[in-house]
PDB file of C-alpha atoms in Angstrom:
ATOM      1  CA  UNK A   1      31.627 -55.058  47.282  1.00 57.00           C
ATOM      2  CA  UNK A   2      32.714 -57.621  44.588  1.00 58.00           C
ATOM      3  CA  UNK A   3      33.451 -60.956  44.803  1.00 59.00           C
ATOM      4  CA  UNK A   4      36.093 -62.575  45.836  1.00 57.00           C
ATOM      5  CA  UNK A   5      38.914 -64.060  43.508  1.00 65.00           C
ATOM      6  CA  UNK A   6      38.517 -68.191  44.458  1.00 61.00           C
ATOM      7  CA  UNK A   7      36.627 -67.938  47.312  1.00 80.00           C
ATOM      8  CA  UNK A   8      39.491 -66.615  48.328  1.00 88.00           C
ATOM      9  CA  UNK A   9      40.321 -65.686  52.249  1.00 91.00           C
ATOM     10  CA  UNK A  10      39.102 -62.120  53.487  1.00 91.00           C
ATOM     11  CA  UNK A  11      41.756 -60.192  54.390  1.00 93.00           C
ATOM     12  CA  UNK A  12      41.964 -59.419  58.352  1.00 93.00           C
ATOM     13  CA  UNK A  13      45.943 -58.763  59.065  1.00 93.00           C
ATOM     14  CA  UNK A  14      46.109 -55.012  60.673  1.00 93.00           C
ATOM     15  CA  UNK A  15      48.719 -52.976  58.740  1.00 94.00           C
ATOM     16  CA  UNK A  16      52.099 -51.646  59.514  1.00 94.00           C
ATOM     17  CA  UNK A  17      52.807 -48.625  60.764  1.00 96.00           C
ATOM     18  CA  UNK A  18      55.516 -47.936  58.165  1.00 96.00           C
ATOM     19  CA  UNK A  19      53.502 -48.946  55.682  1.00 95.00           C
ATOM     20  CA  UNK A  20      49.967 -47.600  56.750  1.00 96.00           C
ATOM     21  CA  UNK A  21      52.549 -43.863  57.022  1.00 97.00           C
ATOM     22  CA  UNK A  22      53.979 -44.924  53.155  1.00 95.00           C
ATOM     23  CA  UNK A  23      49.893 -45.025  52.534  1.00 96.00           C
ATOM     24  CA  UNK A  24      48.575 -42.221  53.622  1.00 96.00           C
ATOM     25  CA  UNK A  25      51.496 -39.966  52.181  1.00 96.00           C
ATOM     26  CA  UNK A  26      50.549 -41.237  49.344  1.00 93.00           C
ATOM     27  CA  UNK A  27      46.782 -40.455  49.518  1.00 93.00           C
ATOM     28  CA  UNK A  28      47.509 -36.769  50.721  1.00 96.00           C
ATOM     29  CA  UNK A  29      50.042 -35.955  48.610  1.00 95.00           C
ATOM     30  CA  UNK A  30      49.215 -36.418  45.068  1.00 94.00           C
ATOM     31  CA  UNK A  31      46.162 -33.697  45.416  1.00 94.00           C
ATOM     32  CA  UNK A  32      48.030 -31.736  48.264  1.00 95.00           C
ATOM     33  CA  UNK A  33      50.707 -31.331  44.959  1.00 92.00           C
ATOM     34  CA  UNK A  34      48.018 -30.887  42.563  1.00 91.00           C
ATOM     35  CA  UNK A  35      46.792 -28.173  44.108  1.00 93.00           C
ATOM     36  CA  UNK A  36      49.894 -26.535  44.556  1.00 90.00           C
ATOM     37  CA  UNK A  37      50.477 -26.719  41.049  1.00 88.00           C
ATOM     38  CA  UNK A  38      46.700 -25.339  40.413  1.00 90.00           C
ATOM     39  CA  UNK A  39      47.100 -22.995  43.188  1.00 91.00           C
ATOM     40  CA  UNK A  40      50.375 -21.318  40.728  1.00 87.00           C
ATOM     41  CA  UNK A  41      48.954 -22.112  36.996  1.00 87.00           C
ATOM     42  CA  UNK A  42      47.855 -18.388  36.476  1.00 90.00           C
ATOM     43  CA  UNK A  43      51.049 -17.375  37.289  1.00 86.00           C
ATOM     44  CA  UNK A  44      53.130 -20.296  35.137  1.00 84.00           C
ATOM     45  CA  UNK A  45      54.534 -19.655  31.466  1.00 84.00           C
ATOM     46  CA  UNK A  46      52.449 -20.763  28.851  1.00 87.00           C
ATOM     47  CA  UNK A  47      54.540 -22.534  27.465  1.00 87.00           C
ATOM     48  CA  UNK A  48      56.407 -25.612  29.980  1.00 82.00           C
ATOM     49  CA  UNK A  49      58.948 -28.470  29.736  1.00 78.00           C
ATOM     50  CA  UNK A  50      56.381 -31.179  28.857  1.00 77.00           C
ATOM     51  CA  UNK A  51      59.266 -34.362  27.925  1.00 76.00           C
ATOM     52  CA  UNK A  52      62.281 -34.920  29.785  1.00 70.00           C
ATOM     53  CA  UNK A  53      65.777 -37.300  28.186  1.00 71.00           C
ATOM     54  CA  UNK A  54      67.395 -39.500  29.834  1.00 66.00           C
ATOM     55  CA  UNK A  55      69.981 -36.787  30.886  1.00 66.00           C
ATOM     56  CA  UNK A  56      67.239 -35.142  33.069  1.00 61.00           C
ATOM     57  CA  UNK A  57      67.237 -31.499  29.815  1.00 69.00           C
ATOM     58  CA  UNK A  58      63.878 -30.907  28.305  1.00 73.00           C
ATOM     59  CA  UNK A  59      63.773 -31.360  24.882  1.00 82.00           C
ATOM     60  CA  UNK A  60      60.117 -30.957  24.888  1.00 84.00           C
ATOM     61  CA  UNK A  61      56.963 -28.117  25.556  1.00 86.00           C
ATOM     62  CA  UNK A  62      53.956 -27.584  25.379  1.00 88.00           C
ATOM     63  CA  UNK A  63      51.255 -25.751  26.314  1.00 92.00           C
ATOM     64  CA  UNK A  64      50.761 -25.412  30.128  1.00 87.00           C
ATOM     65  CA  UNK A  65      47.046 -27.406  30.246  1.00 89.00           C
ATOM     66  CA  UNK A  66      49.492 -30.321  29.243  1.00 87.00           C
ATOM     67  CA  UNK A  67      50.509 -30.548  32.545  1.00 82.00           C
ATOM     68  CA  UNK A  68      47.709 -30.117  34.214  1.00 85.00           C
ATOM     69  CA  UNK A  69      45.546 -33.209  32.766  1.00 89.00           C
ATOM     70  CA  UNK A  70      48.881 -35.020  32.729  1.00 85.00           C
ATOM     71  CA  UNK A  71      49.339 -34.476  36.269  1.00 87.00           C
ATOM     72  CA  UNK A  72      45.392 -35.006  37.372  1.00 91.00           C
ATOM     73  CA  UNK A  73      45.922 -38.637  35.344  1.00 92.00           C
ATOM     74  CA  UNK A  74      49.007 -39.003  37.894  1.00 89.00           C
ATOM     75  CA  UNK A  75      46.880 -37.746  41.348  1.00 93.00           C
ATOM     76  CA  UNK A  76      43.971 -40.739  40.326  1.00 95.00           C
ATOM     77  CA  UNK A  77      46.443 -43.802  39.085  1.00 93.00           C
ATOM     78  CA  UNK A  78      48.180 -42.465  42.776  1.00 93.00           C
ATOM     79  CA  UNK A  79      44.631 -42.725  44.491  1.00 95.00           C
ATOM     80  CA  UNK A  80      43.688 -45.780  43.133  1.00 95.00           C
ATOM     81  CA  UNK A  81      46.634 -47.288  43.398  1.00 93.00           C
ATOM     82  CA  UNK A  82      45.998 -46.227  46.889  1.00 94.00           C
ATOM     83  CA  UNK A  83      42.390 -47.789  47.654  1.00 95.00           C
ATOM     84  CA  UNK A  84      43.886 -50.915  46.017  1.00 94.00           C
ATOM     85  CA  UNK A  85      46.447 -51.446  47.865  1.00 95.00           C
ATOM     86  CA  UNK A  86      43.921 -51.596  50.865  1.00 95.00           C
ATOM     87  CA  UNK A  87      42.054 -54.771  48.672  1.00 94.00           C
ATOM     88  CA  UNK A  88      45.248 -57.643  47.922  1.00 94.00           C
ATOM     89  CA  UNK A  89      42.640 -60.114  48.185  1.00 93.00           C
ATOM     90  CA  UNK A  90      42.207 -58.548  45.338  1.00 92.00           C
ATOM     91  CA  UNK A  91      45.104 -59.182  43.247  1.00 92.00           C
ATOM     92  CA  UNK A  92      46.451 -61.592  40.509  1.00 89.00           C
ATOM     93  CA  UNK A  93      48.680 -63.187  42.301  1.00 89.00           C
ATOM     94  CA  UNK A  94      51.001 -65.776  39.768  1.00 86.00           C
ATOM     95  CA  UNK A  95      50.960 -68.920  42.449  1.00 87.00           C
ATOM     96  CA  UNK A  96      47.225 -70.496  45.172  1.00 88.00           C
ATOM     97  CA  UNK A  97      46.395 -68.600  47.333  1.00 92.00           C
ATOM     98  CA  UNK A  98      45.156 -70.453  50.628  1.00 90.00           C
ATOM     99  CA  UNK A  99      44.075 -70.081  54.382  1.00 91.00           C
ATOM    100  CA  UNK A 100      47.757 -71.069  55.364  1.00 91.00           C
ATOM    101  CA  UNK A 101      49.654 -68.410  53.139  1.00 93.00           C
ATOM    102  CA  UNK A 102      46.774 -65.532  52.100  1.00 93.00           C
ATOM    103  CA  UNK A 103      47.420 -63.016  55.206  1.00 94.00           C
ATOM    104  CA  UNK A 104      51.356 -63.355  54.885  1.00 94.00           C
ATOM    105  CA  UNK A 105      50.902 -62.806  50.983  1.00 94.00           C
ATOM    106  CA  UNK A 106      48.332 -59.910  50.872  1.00 96.00           C
ATOM    107  CA  UNK A 107      50.367 -58.364  53.568  1.00 95.00           C
ATOM    108  CA  UNK A 108      53.136 -58.534  51.170  1.00 95.00           C
ATOM    109  CA  UNK A 109      50.589 -57.463  47.788  1.00 95.00           C
ATOM    110  CA  UNK A 110      49.462 -54.227  49.979  1.00 96.00           C
ATOM    111  CA  UNK A 111      53.368 -53.859  50.397  1.00 96.00           C
ATOM    112  CA  UNK A 112      54.388 -53.674  47.046  1.00 95.00           C
ATOM    113  CA  UNK A 113      51.155 -51.778  46.290  1.00 95.00           C
ATOM    114  CA  UNK A 114      52.421 -49.043  48.940  1.00 96.00           C
ATOM    115  CA  UNK A 115      55.825 -48.531  47.513  1.00 96.00           C
ATOM    116  CA  UNK A 116      54.422 -48.404  43.853  1.00 95.00           C
ATOM    117  CA  UNK A 117      51.967 -45.683  43.918  1.00 95.00           C
ATOM    118  CA  UNK A 118      55.694 -43.485  45.832  1.00 95.00           C
ATOM    119  CA  UNK A 119      56.766 -44.306  42.917  1.00 94.00           C
ATOM    120  CA  UNK A 120      54.512 -42.423  40.904  1.00 93.00           C
ATOM    121  CA  UNK A 121      54.493 -39.644  43.327  1.00 93.00           C
ATOM    122  CA  UNK A 122      58.179 -39.941  42.599  1.00 91.00           C
ATOM    123  CA  UNK A 123      56.962 -39.030  39.153  1.00 87.00           C
ATOM    124  CA  UNK A 124      54.323 -36.794  40.202  1.00 88.00           C
ATOM    125  CA  UNK A 125      56.315 -35.028  41.762  1.00 88.00           C
ATOM    126  CA  UNK A 126      58.837 -34.466  39.336  1.00 84.00           C
ATOM    127  CA  UNK A 127      56.233 -33.059  36.545  1.00 81.00           C
ATOM    128  CA  UNK A 128      54.606 -31.025  39.608  1.00 84.00           C
ATOM    129  CA  UNK A 129      58.084 -29.190  39.351  1.00 81.00           C
ATOM    130  CA  UNK A 130      57.941 -27.850  36.215  1.00 74.00           C
ATOM    131  CA  UNK A 131      54.986 -25.466  37.032  1.00 73.00           C
ATOM    132  CA  UNK A 132      57.516 -24.187  40.062  1.00 74.00           C
ATOM    133  CA  UNK A 133      60.482 -23.149  37.974  1.00 66.00           C
ATOM    134  CA  UNK A 134      62.570 -26.305  39.322  1.00 59.00           C
ATOM    135  CA  UNK A 135      62.948 -28.436  36.055  1.00 55.00           C
ATOM    136  CA  UNK A 136      67.251 -28.030  36.779  1.00 59.00           C
ATOM    137  CA  UNK A 137      66.714 -28.429  39.866  1.00 62.00           C
ATOM    138  CA  UNK A 138      65.312 -32.448  40.637  1.00 64.00           C
ATOM    139  CA  UNK A 139      62.138 -32.922  36.927  1.00 69.00           C
ATOM    140  CA  UNK A 140      64.768 -35.381  35.871  1.00 71.00           C
ATOM    141  CA  UNK A 141      65.611 -37.337  39.649  1.00 78.00           C
ATOM    142  CA  UNK A 142      62.046 -37.314  40.707  1.00 81.00           C
ATOM    143  CA  UNK A 143      60.877 -38.629  37.032  1.00 79.00           C
ATOM    144  CA  UNK A 144      63.185 -41.102  36.449  1.00 80.00           C
ATOM    145  CA  UNK A 145      63.566 -42.506  40.109  1.00 86.00           C
ATOM    146  CA  UNK A 146      59.914 -43.366  39.527  1.00 88.00           C
ATOM    147  CA  UNK A 147      59.946 -44.797  36.684  1.00 87.00           C
ATOM    148  CA  UNK A 148      62.903 -47.343  38.318  1.00 89.00           C
ATOM    149  CA  UNK A 149      60.989 -47.865  41.288  1.00 92.00           C
ATOM    150  CA  UNK A 150      58.198 -48.464  39.119  1.00 91.00           C
ATOM    151  CA  UNK A 151      59.811 -51.623  36.906  1.00 93.00           C
ATOM    152  CA  UNK A 152      62.392 -52.403  39.946  1.00 94.00           C
ATOM    153  CA  UNK A 153      59.754 -53.078  42.563  1.00 94.00           C
ATOM    154  CA  UNK A 154      57.023 -55.677  40.923  1.00 93.00           C
ATOM    155  CA  UNK A 155      59.458 -58.112  40.241  1.00 93.00           C
ATOM    156  CA  UNK A 156      60.900 -57.632  44.028  1.00 95.00           C
ATOM    157  CA  UNK A 157      57.476 -57.799  45.058  1.00 93.00           C
ATOM    158  CA  UNK A 158      56.368 -60.930  43.720  1.00 92.00           C
ATOM    159  CA  UNK A 159      59.212 -63.146  44.857  1.00 93.00           C
ATOM    160  CA  UNK A 160      58.504 -61.586  48.514  1.00 93.00           C
ATOM    161  CA  UNK A 161      54.628 -62.708  47.761  1.00 92.00           C
ATOM    162  CA  UNK A 162      56.498 -66.016  47.064  1.00 93.00           C
ATOM    163  CA  UNK A 163      58.572 -66.136  49.549  1.00 93.00           C
ATOM    164  CA  UNK A 164      55.860 -65.380  51.932  1.00 93.00           C
ATOM    165  CA  UNK A 165      53.679 -67.896  50.950  1.00 91.00           C
ATOM    166  CA  UNK A 166      56.576 -70.314  50.905  1.00 91.00           C
ATOM    167  CA  UNK A 167      57.174 -69.361  54.869  1.00 90.00           C
ATOM    168  CA  UNK A 168      53.372 -69.967  55.556  1.00 88.00           C
ATOM    169  CA  UNK A 169      53.505 -72.930  54.261  1.00 85.00           C
ATOM    170  CA  UNK A 170      56.547 -73.885  56.105  1.00 83.00           C
ATOM    171  CA  UNK A 171      55.512 -73.275  58.849  1.00 80.00           C
ATOM    172  CA  UNK A 172      52.524 -74.613  58.624  1.00 75.00           C
ATOM    173  CA  UNK A 173      53.973 -77.724  57.656  1.00 68.00           C
ATOM    174  CA  UNK A 174      56.201 -77.328  61.116  1.00 62.00           C
ATOM    175  CA  UNK A 175      53.362 -76.756  63.675  1.00 60.00           C
ATOM    176  CA  UNK A 176      50.482 -78.156  61.450  1.00 55.00           C
ATOM    177  CA  UNK A 177      48.642 -81.769  61.395  1.00 57.00           C
TER     178      UNK A 177
END
């Protein structure tokens, strides 16, 4: 196991039930979507939409194998983020992690990564909809929502981590030496 950055405390909090469920959804959902696409692959059209404009309309086309490659990369990213979400002590935080604030900050970091993972899963689902002739049903919406969440979530998550660190410090100062 790699050495923790700056001798940080180990993670010892218990993941909340909602975060745990969302984490499992990401880890199970990605390979499930890829499996459904691979099952549909032989009957998919030879040419498929590969790009959508801001209105959610297909404006780029390519061979169907290109989407399988894109989906496989997205599955690897979702699984990797899911793995990393359980190791918040490895994250690069914009402030010092101390024994006082570590667990509260780690919890906020884990939540942020789980939500980012779901945003990526939405992109994956949107791309997969192309294989099921659902391009007009929600492909653009799913991809746009996932990408928007991927842009919005990091600053919100960092703000929540800073708040968790400040609350832990204030609590310690009130009850500590």
